[in-house]
């Protein structure tokens, strides 16, 4: 293995000079820097990242922890995070919690033992608080995405879940729908709570009848068993003419169930949802959605994280960014007026 001493001997400079070139520290002439880099390339030198981390107190590694890799929102978000990380010379490690607190806890342990410089994460929900407190105790900078956790103060990038859900209800009401139900994520997740608030607000403002029975609460991820949702639909009388889904994954699950019941969208029932399905998904009919700026979630969150890492010794105020959702009207809503 080639060492900095081998490089120094061939370039006729000191080992300290080679170290400064590798770590981009100290004052070195452009001519000397170019000579050392040329020798490094000739000798195929690969820096020892562990040793470099000990010197700089940085690993140049960041961690992205999301809740559902199958959700197009998060895959697009991950692309934005990676692009921002690479722009600043960081490498990105990745984890997927599957909305599972135990799995999230395991990843937090991995994060602490890996000594990453910072974490960008979408928490599983309110019970994630101890995991975030652990990161704070170990002085690991982090930025939350998409979901707030009561009891923790930190930088965060959110979508306007309440307003987006209200816009979906307004769109259904304008199309003549009066009997609307909602399939939503767990109330332990802040974005699900806000979407339910927006749904209720939209129903009230449009003077539409509403009952707590019209709410079906489940996981935001894919469902293995649809029988409970099936029984819920059977219990609704009269049957809703439209369903608002709390996210895109649940919208697909609702459509699976409706297909089993020989119901067509939008001929027999209309569907709208939060989050788009991604640019490469072919689903008929195309869903009307409140689309979030998934790429910007990842990109802006990563920019905030890297800024926080660079100024971690300073007492800076926490930042909160709220990104608006965009109503995309397609073909999943049948006009009733």
XYZ file of C-alpha atoms in Angstrom, residues 21-170:
150
model
C -2.602 18.557 0.017
C -4.785 15.547 0.854
C -6.741 17.402 3.534
C -6.749 20.731 1.697
C -5.277 22.529 4.719
C -2.349 24.911 5.231
C -0.660 27.237 2.755
C 0.932 25.464 -0.192
C 1.883 26.936 -3.560
C -0.194 25.903 -6.558
C 2.944 24.475 -8.172
C 3.727 22.218 -5.207
C 0.096 21.165 -4.859
C -0.070 20.214 -8.546
C 3.195 18.245 -8.284
C 2.009 16.259 -5.262
C -1.344 15.475 -6.882
C 0.418 14.327 -10.049
C 2.611 11.923 -8.048
C -0.455 10.658 -6.161
C -2.137 9.835 -9.467
C 0.990 8.156 -10.860
C 1.275 5.944 -7.781
C -2.510 5.264 -7.592
C -2.609 6.558 -4.032
C -5.892 6.036 -2.115
C -6.194 8.148 1.074
C -6.824 6.340 4.360
C -10.253 7.723 5.227
C -10.142 6.523 8.826
C -6.893 8.328 9.522
C -8.125 11.382 7.662
C -11.293 11.437 9.790
C -9.257 11.362 12.980
C -7.196 14.349 11.835
C -10.115 16.467 10.625
C -12.712 15.225 13.139
C -14.963 14.640 10.128
C -15.853 11.498 8.203
C -17.466 13.347 5.243
C -20.237 10.771 5.622
C -23.901 11.678 6.053
C -26.861 9.397 6.720
C -30.323 9.553 5.143
C -32.989 7.618 7.047
C -36.443 7.439 5.442
C -39.570 5.452 6.256
C -40.566 3.786 2.972
C -38.194 3.256 0.040
C -41.122 1.957 -2.066
C -42.843 5.342 -1.879
C -41.925 7.505 -4.920
C -41.976 10.573 -2.681
C -39.033 9.257 -0.703
C -37.063 7.951 -3.688
C -37.259 11.403 -5.285
C -36.403 12.999 -1.950
C -33.341 10.737 -1.697
C -32.133 11.908 -5.110
C -32.325 15.531 -3.991
C -30.433 14.731 -0.785
C -27.712 12.858 -2.665
C -27.249 15.646 -5.212
C -26.798 18.237 -2.453
C -24.426 16.001 -0.472
C -22.195 15.304 -3.471
C -22.079 18.997 -4.335
C -20.452 19.627 -0.967
C -18.073 16.659 -1.124
C -20.011 14.323 1.167
C -20.894 10.678 0.668
C -24.368 9.493 1.627
C -25.284 6.355 3.552
C -28.868 5.188 3.488
C -31.430 3.424 5.682
C -35.120 2.515 5.408
C -37.115 2.139 8.654
C -40.364 0.812 7.112
C -42.294 2.968 9.623
C -40.917 0.585 12.278
C -39.598 2.030 15.558
C -37.359 -0.951 16.356
C -35.759 -0.792 12.939
C -35.325 2.959 13.332
C -33.614 2.389 16.705
C -31.187 -0.075 15.087
C -30.317 2.483 12.433
C -29.705 5.162 15.067
C -27.245 2.793 16.752
C -25.524 2.281 13.395
C -25.386 6.040 12.882
C -23.713 6.563 16.251
C -21.155 3.790 15.770
C -20.350 4.852 12.207
C -19.534 8.376 13.404
C -21.284 10.099 10.514
C -21.117 13.895 10.450
C -24.879 14.363 10.380
C -28.282 12.793 9.706
C -31.226 13.692 7.501
C -34.273 11.711 8.572
C -37.997 11.240 8.306
C -38.986 9.876 11.735
C -41.414 6.981 12.099
C -43.631 9.165 14.281
C -44.026 10.829 17.676
C -42.519 7.782 19.508
C -39.223 8.508 17.672
C -38.471 11.118 20.350
C -35.973 8.944 22.337
C -34.040 8.208 19.124
C -33.713 11.904 18.342
C -32.743 12.689 21.931
C -29.994 10.062 21.621
C -28.611 11.838 18.560
C -28.656 15.126 20.464
C -26.867 13.630 23.485
C -24.096 12.420 21.186
C -23.898 15.820 19.437
C -24.899 14.427 16.044
C -26.472 17.206 13.935
C -29.742 16.224 12.250
C -32.548 17.700 10.175
C -36.075 16.289 10.150
C -38.037 15.799 6.943
C -41.807 15.699 6.383
C -42.664 15.025 10.042
C -42.343 16.919 13.302
C -41.824 15.199 16.650
C -43.237 16.972 19.729
C -40.591 17.611 22.379
C -37.647 18.070 20.013
C -36.197 21.306 18.672
C -34.251 21.065 15.433
C -34.063 22.175 11.806
C -36.934 20.807 9.723
C -38.388 20.765 6.206
C -42.143 20.185 6.044
C -44.886 20.145 3.459
C -48.094 22.109 3.977
C -50.134 18.992 4.702
C -53.157 20.803 6.100
C -53.578 23.163 3.159
C -52.928 20.403 0.606
C -55.665 18.196 2.094
C -58.072 21.117 2.213
C -57.450 21.809 -1.485
C -58.273 18.194 -2.323
C -61.587 18.475 -0.466
C -62.334 21.783 -2.228
